XYZ file of C-alpha atoms in Angstrom:
107
model
C 13.730 -16.006 -4.155
C 11.757 -12.817 -2.263
C 9.261 -10.779 -4.132
C 10.749 -7.490 -3.837
C 7.525 -5.766 -4.765
C 5.936 -7.781 -1.935
C 8.700 -6.871 0.524
C 7.849 -3.130 -0.421
C 4.345 -3.117 0.199
C 4.843 -5.175 3.307
C 7.309 -2.744 4.950
C 5.154 0.584 3.211
C 2.270 -0.920 5.209
C 3.864 -1.459 8.651
C 5.357 1.676 8.437
C 2.037 3.429 7.712
C 0.600 1.266 10.302
C 3.279 2.144 12.839
C 2.049 5.963 12.047
C -1.530 5.144 13.196
C -2.995 4.593 9.348
C -5.533 2.292 9.371
C -4.745 0.086 6.184
C -4.708 -3.662 5.610
C -3.373 -6.313 3.170
C -5.151 -9.698 2.871
C -4.201 -12.982 0.943
C -6.528 -14.976 -0.952
C -5.076 -18.169 0.949
C -4.838 -16.987 4.504
C -7.761 -14.688 4.711
C -10.502 -15.555 2.154
C -13.358 -14.052 4.138
C -12.015 -10.614 3.473
C -12.668 -11.042 -0.163
C -16.358 -12.069 0.595
C -17.024 -9.396 2.771
C -17.502 -6.674 -0.051
C -19.549 -6.954 -2.855
C -16.923 -4.972 -4.955
C -13.943 -7.278 -4.081
C -16.065 -10.369 -4.630
C -17.253 -9.291 -7.783
C -13.830 -8.458 -9.008
C -12.367 -11.865 -7.886
C -15.327 -13.935 -9.464
C -14.793 -12.054 -12.758
C -11.182 -12.021 -13.012
C -10.046 -14.938 -11.049
C -6.110 -14.766 -9.976
C -5.277 -12.661 -12.737
C -7.031 -9.813 -11.223
C -4.659 -9.754 -8.106
C -3.251 -7.884 -6.544
C -5.601 -5.315 -6.416
C -6.337 -1.970 -4.168
C -9.460 -0.973 -2.990
C -10.462 2.867 -1.359
C -13.950 3.310 -0.134
C -15.367 0.394 -1.515
C -13.970 0.861 -5.125
C -11.004 -0.690 -6.868
C -8.217 1.888 -7.841
C -5.522 -0.147 -8.614
C -5.754 -3.519 -10.205
C -3.020 -5.836 -11.386
C -0.329 -4.546 -9.623
C 0.540 -2.954 -6.022
C 0.149 0.548 -5.750
C 3.295 2.951 -5.663
C 4.299 4.623 -2.249
C 3.383 7.887 -3.907
C -0.078 6.448 -4.990
C -0.702 5.392 -1.290
C -0.022 8.803 -0.330
C -2.156 10.218 -2.816
C -4.790 8.353 -1.938
C -4.795 8.396 1.621
C -3.983 12.015 1.350
C -0.713 11.904 3.423
C 2.081 13.855 3.622
C 5.308 12.254 2.197
C 7.022 12.693 5.713
C 5.068 9.547 6.616
C 7.444 7.409 4.801
C 10.645 9.229 6.498
C 12.814 7.451 8.904
C 12.402 8.579 12.492
C 14.083 11.985 12.925
C 14.391 12.592 9.641
C 13.207 15.815 7.900
C 12.784 16.759 4.411
C 15.321 19.136 2.248
C 18.699 19.623 2.096
C 21.268 18.951 5.039
C 23.570 21.499 7.123
C 26.329 20.932 4.021
C 23.663 21.718 1.437
C 23.264 18.521 0.478
C 20.150 16.415 0.449
C 20.995 13.004 1.458
C 18.309 10.139 -0.247
C 15.714 12.836 -0.475
C 15.600 13.353 3.614
C 18.142 14.674 6.221
C 18.292 13.158 9.710
C 18.086 16.108 12.141
C-alpha cells in the first residue's frame, strides 16, 4: 500500500525544490546523522522515540509533531504564496468562462 500522506509530502517538497526553496525530508533509517546534527531534533527523538515521528522543524524549533504539515502550513511557515503549488502556466482566479477549475486556471 502506498501511504497517501507520504506521497503528498514527497510531491509537495519536490514542487518546492523545483521552485528553488531549500527544504528537506529525512528518514531516520536512511539518514540517521541528520537526527543528531541538531540538539533540538536529537532531544525530541530521544524523548519521544518513533512515536514522535514525523515532525517538522523551522529555524531550529519543532513546529509540527506526530504528523506531516499541510500544504497550507508549509506555505505559512515559509511565507510563500499559494502560487508555488500551481501547475506551470496556471494562474489563480476564474477562467475566461467565469468558472474556476480546481482553484486555478490554465492560461
